[in-house]
PDB file of C-alpha atoms in Angstrom:
ATOM      1  CA  ALA A   1     -13.233 -44.527  20.140  1.00 68.00           C
ATOM      2  CA  GLN A   2     -12.281 -47.125  17.419  1.00 79.00           C
ATOM      3  CA  THR A   3     -13.184 -50.654  17.694  1.00 91.00           C
ATOM      4  CA  VAL A   4     -10.913 -53.756  15.906  1.00 95.00           C
ATOM      5  CA  THR A   5     -12.420 -56.950  15.754  1.00 96.00           C
ATOM      6  CA  GLN A   6     -10.818 -60.427  15.393  1.00 97.00           C
ATOM      7  CA  SER A   7     -13.647 -63.003  14.775  1.00 95.00           C
ATOM      8  CA  GLN A   8     -11.551 -65.932  14.471  1.00 96.00           C
ATOM      9  CA  PRO A   9     -10.156 -66.793  18.254  1.00 95.00           C
ATOM     10  CA  GLU A  10      -8.397 -69.905  17.085  1.00 97.00           C
ATOM     11  CA  MET A  11      -7.191 -71.566  13.824  1.00 97.00           C
ATOM     12  CA  SER A  12      -4.841 -73.862  12.362  1.00 97.00           C
ATOM     13  CA  VAL A  13      -2.977 -74.772   9.455  1.00 98.00           C
ATOM     14  CA  GLN A  14      -0.297 -77.144   8.298  1.00 98.00           C
ATOM     15  CA  GLU A  15       2.841 -76.503   7.687  1.00 97.00           C
ATOM     16  CA  ALA A  16       4.284 -75.227   5.007  1.00 97.00           C
ATOM     17  CA  GLU A  17       0.392 -74.445   3.781  1.00 98.00           C
ATOM     18  CA  THR A  18      -1.132 -70.416   3.755  1.00 98.00           C
ATOM     19  CA  VAL A  19      -3.468 -69.202   6.173  1.00 98.00           C
ATOM     20  CA  THR A  20      -5.282 -66.036   6.342  1.00 98.00           C
ATOM     21  CA  LEU A  21      -6.427 -64.285   9.684  1.00 98.00           C
ATOM     22  CA  SER A  22      -9.076 -61.535   9.183  1.00 98.00           C
ATOM     23  CA  CYS A  23      -9.316 -58.115  10.748  1.00 98.00           C
ATOM     24  CA  THR A  24     -11.884 -55.344  10.504  1.00 97.00           C
ATOM     25  CA  TYR A  25     -11.968 -52.185  12.348  1.00 97.00           C
ATOM     26  CA  ASP A  26     -14.601 -49.129  12.449  1.00 95.00           C
ATOM     27  CA  THR A  27     -13.216 -45.698  12.129  1.00 92.00           C
ATOM     28  CA  SER A  28     -14.676 -42.058  10.867  1.00 91.00           C
ATOM     29  CA  GLU A  29     -11.045 -41.000  10.145  1.00 89.00           C
ATOM     30  CA  SER A  30      -9.103 -41.319   6.570  1.00 87.00           C
ATOM     31  CA  ASP A  31      -5.526 -41.577   7.868  1.00 87.00           C
ATOM     32  CA  TYR A  32      -4.584 -44.000  10.020  1.00 90.00           C
ATOM     33  CA  TYR A  33      -2.299 -47.105  10.895  1.00 91.00           C
ATOM     34  CA  LEU A  34      -2.786 -50.292  11.113  1.00 94.00           C
ATOM     35  CA  PHE A  35      -0.648 -53.314  12.096  1.00 94.00           C
ATOM     36  CA  TRP A  36      -0.009 -57.020  12.606  1.00 96.00           C
ATOM     37  CA  TYR A  37       1.666 -58.128  15.999  1.00 95.00           C
ATOM     38  CA  LYS A  38       2.787 -61.659  17.133  1.00 96.00           C
ATOM     39  CA  GLN A  39       2.900 -62.687  20.648  1.00 96.00           C
ATOM     40  CA  PRO A  40       4.737 -65.960  21.154  1.00 95.00           C
ATOM     41  CA  PRO A  41       4.539 -68.092  24.318  1.00 91.00           C
ATOM     42  CA  SER A  42       7.384 -65.720  25.533  1.00 90.00           C
ATOM     43  CA  ARG A  43       4.939 -62.803  25.902  1.00 91.00           C
ATOM     44  CA  GLN A  44       6.868 -60.655  24.129  1.00 91.00           C
ATOM     45  CA  MET A  45       5.163 -58.550  21.586  1.00 92.00           C
ATOM     46  CA  ILE A  46       6.575 -58.386  18.126  1.00 92.00           C
ATOM     47  CA  LEU A  47       5.235 -56.094  15.314  1.00 91.00           C
ATOM     48  CA  VAL A  48       4.597 -58.347  11.844  1.00 95.00           C
ATOM     49  CA  ILE A  49       3.515 -55.418   9.321  1.00 94.00           C
ATOM     50  CA  ARG A  50       2.667 -52.294   9.264  1.00 93.00           C
ATOM     51  CA  GLN A  51       0.249 -50.546   6.618  1.00 93.00           C
ATOM     52  CA  GLU A  52      -0.542 -46.923   5.919  1.00 90.00           C
ATOM     53  CA  ALA A  53      -4.052 -46.155   5.129  1.00 90.00           C
ATOM     54  CA  TYR A  54      -2.828 -43.685   2.661  1.00 89.00           C
ATOM     55  CA  LYS A  55      -1.205 -46.791   0.742  1.00 88.00           C
ATOM     56  CA  GLN A  56      -3.172 -48.622  -1.918  1.00 85.00           C
ATOM     57  CA  GLN A  57      -0.785 -50.880  -2.037  1.00 92.00           C
ATOM     58  CA  ASN A  58      -0.815 -53.919  -0.002  1.00 95.00           C
ATOM     59  CA  ALA A  59       2.187 -54.369   2.585  1.00 93.00           C
ATOM     60  CA  THR A  60       4.481 -57.418   2.365  1.00 94.00           C
ATOM     61  CA  GLU A  61       7.165 -58.602   4.458  1.00 93.00           C
ATOM     62  CA  ASN A  62       8.762 -61.688   3.519  1.00 95.00           C
ATOM     63  CA  ARG A  63       6.046 -64.865   3.883  1.00 97.00           C
ATOM     64  CA  PHE A  64       3.912 -61.941   5.512  1.00 97.00           C
ATOM     65  CA  SER A  65       1.122 -59.710   3.584  1.00 97.00           C
ATOM     66  CA  VAL A  66      -1.769 -58.261   3.734  1.00 97.00           C
ATOM     67  CA  ASN A  67      -5.322 -57.576   2.033  1.00 97.00           C
ATOM     68  CA  PHE A  68      -5.914 -53.957   3.201  1.00 96.00           C
ATOM     69  CA  GLN A  69      -9.607 -53.088   1.925  1.00 95.00           C
ATOM     70  CA  LYS A  70      -9.978 -49.412   3.233  1.00 94.00           C
ATOM     71  CA  ALA A  71     -13.696 -49.084   1.784  1.00 94.00           C
ATOM     72  CA  ALA A  72     -14.784 -52.250   3.566  1.00 95.00           C
ATOM     73  CA  LYS A  73     -12.327 -51.758   6.873  1.00 96.00           C
ATOM     74  CA  SER A  74     -10.624 -54.585   6.298  1.00 97.00           C
ATOM     75  CA  PHE A  75      -7.212 -55.633   7.326  1.00 97.00           C
ATOM     76  CA  SER A  76      -6.123 -59.270   6.609  1.00 98.00           C
ATOM     77  CA  LEU A  77      -3.125 -61.245   7.493  1.00 98.00           C
ATOM     78  CA  LYS A  78      -1.694 -63.837   4.877  1.00 98.00           C
ATOM     79  CA  ILE A  79       0.697 -66.038   6.367  1.00 98.00           C
ATOM     80  CA  SER A  80       2.621 -68.064   3.235  1.00 98.00           C
ATOM     81  CA  ASP A  81       4.594 -71.392   4.021  1.00 97.00           C
ATOM     82  CA  SER A  82       3.669 -71.475   7.056  1.00 98.00           C
ATOM     83  CA  GLN A  83       6.463 -72.427   9.546  1.00 97.00           C
ATOM     84  CA  LEU A  84       6.513 -74.069  13.512  1.00 97.00           C
ATOM     85  CA  GLY A  85       7.911 -70.938  15.006  1.00 96.00           C
ATOM     86  CA  ASP A  86       4.516 -69.065  13.198  1.00 97.00           C
ATOM     87  CA  ALA A  87       2.603 -70.528  16.146  1.00 97.00           C
ATOM     88  CA  ALA A  88       1.608 -67.847  17.827  1.00 97.00           C
ATOM     89  CA  MET A  89      -1.373 -65.086  19.194  1.00 97.00           C
ATOM     90  CA  TYR A  90      -1.362 -62.714  16.322  1.00 98.00           C
ATOM     91  CA  PHE A  91      -3.167 -59.019  17.289  1.00 97.00           C
ATOM     92  CA  CYS A  92      -5.013 -56.691  14.952  1.00 97.00           C
ATOM     93  CA  ALA A  93      -3.772 -52.895  15.783  1.00 94.00           C
ATOM     94  CA  TYR A  94      -5.289 -49.586  14.717  1.00 93.00           C
ATOM     95  CA  GLU A  95      -3.777 -46.176  15.617  1.00 89.00           C
ATOM     96  CA  ASP A  96      -5.902 -43.343  15.272  1.00 86.00           C
ATOM     97  CA  ASN A  97      -4.456 -39.720  14.691  1.00 82.00           C
ATOM     98  CA  PHE A  98      -4.122 -39.080  18.513  1.00 81.00           C
ATOM     99  CA  ASN A  99      -1.146 -41.652  18.570  1.00 84.00           C
ATOM    100  CA  LYS A 100      -3.814 -43.898  20.651  1.00 86.00           C
ATOM    101  CA  PHE A 101      -3.775 -47.775  19.551  1.00 90.00           C
ATOM    102  CA  TYR A 102      -6.576 -50.029  19.514  1.00 92.00           C
ATOM    103  CA  PHE A 103      -5.892 -53.959  19.761  1.00 94.00           C
ATOM    104  CA  GLY A 104      -8.158 -56.732  18.578  1.00 95.00           C
ATOM    105  CA  SER A 105      -8.693 -59.787  21.028  1.00 94.00           C
ATOM    106  CA  GLY A 106      -6.391 -61.713  19.190  1.00 96.00           C
ATOM    107  CA  THR A 107      -6.137 -65.181  16.822  1.00 97.00           C
ATOM    108  CA  LYS A 108      -4.213 -68.130  18.201  1.00 97.00           C
ATOM    109  CA  LEU A 109      -2.385 -69.623  14.941  1.00 98.00           C
ATOM    110  CA  ASN A 110      -1.582 -73.322  15.221  1.00 98.00           C
ATOM    111  CA  VAL A 111       0.807 -74.885  12.838  1.00 97.00           C
ATOM    112  CA  LYS A 112       0.787 -78.522  12.415  1.00 97.00           C
ATOM    113  CA  PRO A 113       3.684 -80.271  11.604  1.00 95.00           C
TER     114      PRO A 113
ATOM    115  CA  ASP B   1      15.447 -54.239  20.227  1.00 55.00           C
ATOM    116  CA  ALA B   2      14.176 -51.040  22.017  1.00 63.00           C
ATOM    117  CA  GLY B   3      15.369 -50.263  25.077  1.00 88.00           C
ATOM    118  CA  ILE B   4      12.269 -50.722  27.368  1.00 93.00           C
ATOM    119  CA  THR B   5      12.197 -52.530  30.736  1.00 95.00           C
ATOM    120  CA  GLN B   6       9.962 -53.066  33.268  1.00 97.00           C
ATOM    121  CA  SER B   7       9.907 -53.294  37.170  1.00 97.00           C
ATOM    122  CA  PRO B   8       8.808 -55.605  38.605  1.00 97.00           C
ATOM    123  CA  ARG B   9       8.335 -58.227  36.031  1.00 96.00           C
ATOM    124  CA  HIS B  10       6.188 -60.331  38.740  1.00 97.00           C
ATOM    125  CA  LYS B  11       4.389 -59.365  41.811  1.00 97.00           C
ATOM    126  CA  VAL B  12       1.750 -60.929  44.029  1.00 97.00           C
ATOM    127  CA  THR B  13      -0.207 -58.251  46.325  1.00 96.00           C
ATOM    128  CA  GLU B  14      -3.277 -57.915  48.438  1.00 97.00           C
ATOM    129  CA  THR B  15      -6.593 -56.238  47.693  1.00 97.00           C
ATOM    130  CA  GLY B  16      -6.879 -52.831  48.917  1.00 97.00           C
ATOM    131  CA  THR B  17      -2.875 -52.224  48.860  1.00 96.00           C
ATOM    132  CA  PRO B  18      -1.742 -49.928  46.437  1.00 96.00           C
ATOM    133  CA  VAL B  19       1.023 -50.993  43.872  1.00 97.00           C
ATOM    134  CA  THR B  20       3.035 -49.131  41.812  1.00 98.00           C
ATOM    135  CA  LEU B  21       4.406 -50.641  38.069  1.00 98.00           C
ATOM    136  CA  ARG B  22       7.437 -48.677  36.500  1.00 98.00           C
ATOM    137  CA  CYS B  23       8.426 -48.340  32.640  1.00 97.00           C
ATOM    138  CA  HIS B  24      11.683 -47.132  31.760  1.00 97.00           C
ATOM    139  CA  GLN B  25      13.130 -46.633  28.592  1.00 94.00           C
ATOM    140  CA  THR B  26      16.321 -45.657  27.236  1.00 92.00           C
ATOM    141  CA  GLU B  27      14.934 -44.371  23.639  1.00 84.00           C
ATOM    142  CA  ASN B  28      14.422 -40.726  24.341  1.00 86.00           C
ATOM    143  CA  HIS B  29      10.874 -41.224  22.634  1.00 87.00           C
ATOM    144  CA  ARG B  30       8.012 -38.847  23.320  1.00 88.00           C
ATOM    145  CA  TYR B  31       5.297 -41.277  23.617  1.00 91.00           C
ATOM    146  CA  MET B  32       4.705 -43.819  26.399  1.00 93.00           C
ATOM    147  CA  TYR B  33       1.502 -46.088  27.008  1.00 95.00           C
ATOM    148  CA  TRP B  34       0.144 -48.722  29.712  1.00 97.00           C
ATOM    149  CA  TYR B  35      -1.876 -51.590  28.495  1.00 97.00           C
ATOM    150  CA  ARG B  36      -3.458 -54.288  30.225  1.00 97.00           C
ATOM    151  CA  GLN B  37      -4.004 -58.045  28.659  1.00 96.00           C
ATOM    152  CA  ASP B  38      -6.799 -60.168  29.664  1.00 93.00           C
ATOM    153  CA  PRO B  39      -7.943 -63.509  27.931  1.00 86.00           C
ATOM    154  CA  GLY B  40     -10.105 -62.467  25.206  1.00 82.00           C
ATOM    155  CA  HIS B  41      -9.383 -58.849  25.027  1.00 84.00           C
ATOM    156  CA  GLY B  42      -6.290 -58.378  23.809  1.00 88.00           C
ATOM    157  CA  LEU B  43      -4.599 -55.548  24.853  1.00 93.00           C
ATOM    158  CA  ARG B  44      -6.459 -52.426  26.145  1.00 94.00           C
ATOM    159  CA  LEU B  45      -5.299 -49.147  26.726  1.00 94.00           C
ATOM    160  CA  ILE B  46      -5.231 -47.656  30.463  1.00 96.00           C
ATOM    161  CA  HIS B  47      -3.477 -44.387  30.467  1.00 96.00           C
ATOM    162  CA  TYR B  48      -0.567 -42.879  27.500  1.00 93.00           C
ATOM    163  CA  SER B  49       1.495 -40.005  27.769  1.00 93.00           C
ATOM    164  CA  TYR B  50       2.859 -37.809  24.796  1.00 89.00           C
ATOM    165  CA  GLY B  51       5.587 -35.488  27.099  1.00 89.00           C
ATOM    166  CA  VAL B  52       6.585 -35.421  30.506  1.00 91.00           C
ATOM    167  CA  LYS B  53       3.607 -34.654  32.561  1.00 90.00           C
ATOM    168  CA  ASP B  54       1.444 -34.939  29.505  1.00 92.00           C
ATOM    169  CA  THR B  55      -0.878 -37.984  30.077  1.00 94.00           C
ATOM    170  CA  ASP B  56      -4.648 -38.892  29.044  1.00 93.00           C
ATOM    171  CA  LYS B  57      -7.003 -41.639  29.700  1.00 93.00           C
ATOM    172  CA  GLY B  58      -7.188 -44.734  27.564  1.00 92.00           C
ATOM    173  CA  GLU B  59     -10.675 -47.182  27.327  1.00 89.00           C
ATOM    174  CA  VAL B  60      -9.941 -48.609  30.999  1.00 94.00           C
ATOM    175  CA  SER B  61      -8.356 -46.211  33.191  1.00 95.00           C
ATOM    176  CA  ASP B  62     -10.748 -46.405  35.958  1.00 95.00           C
ATOM    177  CA  GLY B  63      -8.674 -47.707  39.167  1.00 96.00           C
ATOM    178  CA  TYR B  64      -5.138 -46.226  37.904  1.00 97.00           C
ATOM    179  CA  SER B  65      -3.136 -43.192  37.762  1.00 97.00           C
ATOM    180  CA  VAL B  66       0.099 -42.404  35.806  1.00 97.00           C
ATOM    181  CA  SER B  67       3.170 -40.191  36.347  1.00 97.00           C
ATOM    182  CA  ARG B  68       5.775 -39.006  33.982  1.00 96.00           C
ATOM    183  CA  SER B  69       8.502 -36.762  35.677  1.00 95.00           C
ATOM    184  CA  LYS B  70      10.977 -37.652  33.216  1.00 94.00           C
ATOM    185  CA  THR B  71      10.969 -38.766  29.468  1.00 93.00           C
ATOM    186  CA  GLU B  72      12.313 -41.783  30.303  1.00 95.00           C
ATOM    187  CA  ASP B  73      10.138 -43.205  33.311  1.00 97.00           C
ATOM    188  CA  PHE B  74       6.202 -43.885  33.070  1.00 97.00           C
ATOM    189  CA  LEU B  75       4.690 -45.315  36.515  1.00 98.00           C
ATOM    190  CA  LEU B  76       1.565 -46.905  36.385  1.00 98.00           C
ATOM    191  CA  THR B  77      -0.128 -46.768  39.715  1.00 98.00           C
ATOM    192  CA  LEU B  78      -3.294 -48.489  41.214  1.00 97.00           C
ATOM    193  CA  GLU B  79      -4.204 -46.404  44.053  1.00 92.00           C
ATOM    194  CA  SER B  80      -6.239 -49.858  45.890  1.00 96.00           C
ATOM    195  CA  ALA B  81      -5.725 -52.863  44.035  1.00 96.00           C
ATOM    196  CA  THR B  82      -9.086 -55.256  43.102  1.00 97.00           C
ATOM    197  CA  SER B  83      -8.772 -58.905  42.168  1.00 96.00           C
ATOM    198  CA  SER B  84     -10.291 -57.683  38.871  1.00 96.00           C
ATOM    199  CA  GLN B  85      -6.689 -55.935  38.512  1.00 97.00           C
ATOM    200  CA  THR B  86      -5.087 -59.124  37.921  1.00 97.00           C
ATOM    201  CA  SER B  87      -3.413 -58.929  34.698  1.00 97.00           C
ATOM    202  CA  VAL B  88      -0.472 -58.669  32.801  1.00 97.00           C
ATOM    203  CA  TYR B  89       0.712 -55.149  32.464  1.00 98.00           C
ATOM    204  CA  PHE B  90       2.924 -53.976  29.415  1.00 97.00           C
ATOM    205  CA  CYS B  91       4.224 -50.887  28.497  1.00 96.00           C
ATOM    206  CA  ALA B  92       5.312 -49.455  24.885  1.00 94.00           C
ATOM    207  CA  ILE B  93       6.926 -46.419  23.421  1.00 92.00           C
ATOM    208  CA  GLY B  94       5.883 -45.032  20.172  1.00 83.00           C
ATOM    209  CA  GLY B  95       7.510 -45.907  16.780  1.00 57.00           C
ATOM    210  CA  LEU B  96      10.672 -44.144  15.990  1.00 54.00           C
ATOM    211  CA  ALA B  97      10.008 -40.976  13.476  1.00 52.00           C
ATOM    212  CA  GLY B  98       8.636 -42.371  10.619  1.00 50.00           C
ATOM    213  CA  SER B  99       7.819 -45.858  11.566  1.00 60.00           C
ATOM    214  CA  TYR B 100       4.929 -45.221  13.779  1.00 70.00           C
ATOM    215  CA  GLU B 101       4.660 -48.481  15.733  1.00 79.00           C
ATOM    216  CA  GLN B 102       5.013 -49.255  18.785  1.00 86.00           C
ATOM    217  CA  TYR B 103       7.517 -51.223  20.849  1.00 88.00           C
ATOM    218  CA  PHE B 104       6.859 -52.949  23.990  1.00 92.00           C
ATOM    219  CA  GLY B 105       8.791 -54.182  27.173  1.00 94.00           C
ATOM    220  CA  PRO B 106       8.334 -57.770  28.752  1.00 94.00           C
ATOM    221  CA  GLY B 107       5.152 -57.353  30.749  1.00 95.00           C
ATOM    222  CA  THR B 108       4.743 -57.295  34.419  1.00 97.00           C
ATOM    223  CA  ARG B 109       2.117 -60.233  35.643  1.00 96.00           C
ATOM    224  CA  LEU B 110       0.432 -58.780  38.435  1.00 97.00           C
ATOM    225  CA  THR B 111      -1.673 -61.208  40.844  1.00 97.00           C
ATOM    226  CA  VAL B 112      -3.987 -59.542  43.355  1.00 97.00           C
ATOM    227  CA  THR B 113      -5.430 -61.662  46.151  1.00 96.00           C
TER     228      THR B 113
END
């Protein structure tokens, strides 16, 4: 089974600043997909960004971007110009070749005004 | 938003009683998943389905069973509820063709007393 590790249980960032959330994973597969999900207090899971392992180019979605290091099995999320609405739990996830998903334990992001 | 509903949304039950949670989708998607979410563990896969009557176990399947007799419905049954099964349960469907991400239901909070 794959494992996904988020080593930062909680982080804080000042509004308008930049923050990076870390994620590492363990796999023997060469093709897979990686995701970041956001879970606000409403409990709804919201997709933030995804990355295909076969693509070298890092994915970006507006203020959200990733740093994908395949050899290091690292997949970090950078949030630029942080906003109060970014405060949430963030989960890193891995999808294997059998369409099974593995999630990290999450990072709680606090945004200070 | 993907059409995924879960019922009930909240349930309190006693130890030893059977409990069934329902997930219903209107997207006609082949893959459906059940997760549980607990503090410090993120989301953990219980069971998933890759078609009608086709299911497989996840990493925390003990004490749970599933059934899928129609494309749109995926049922999760706790055969004899225990206090350790107190959790928030999420249903998800696989991404639409070519996108691969999951879409989540609103969650069910289950308390076993």
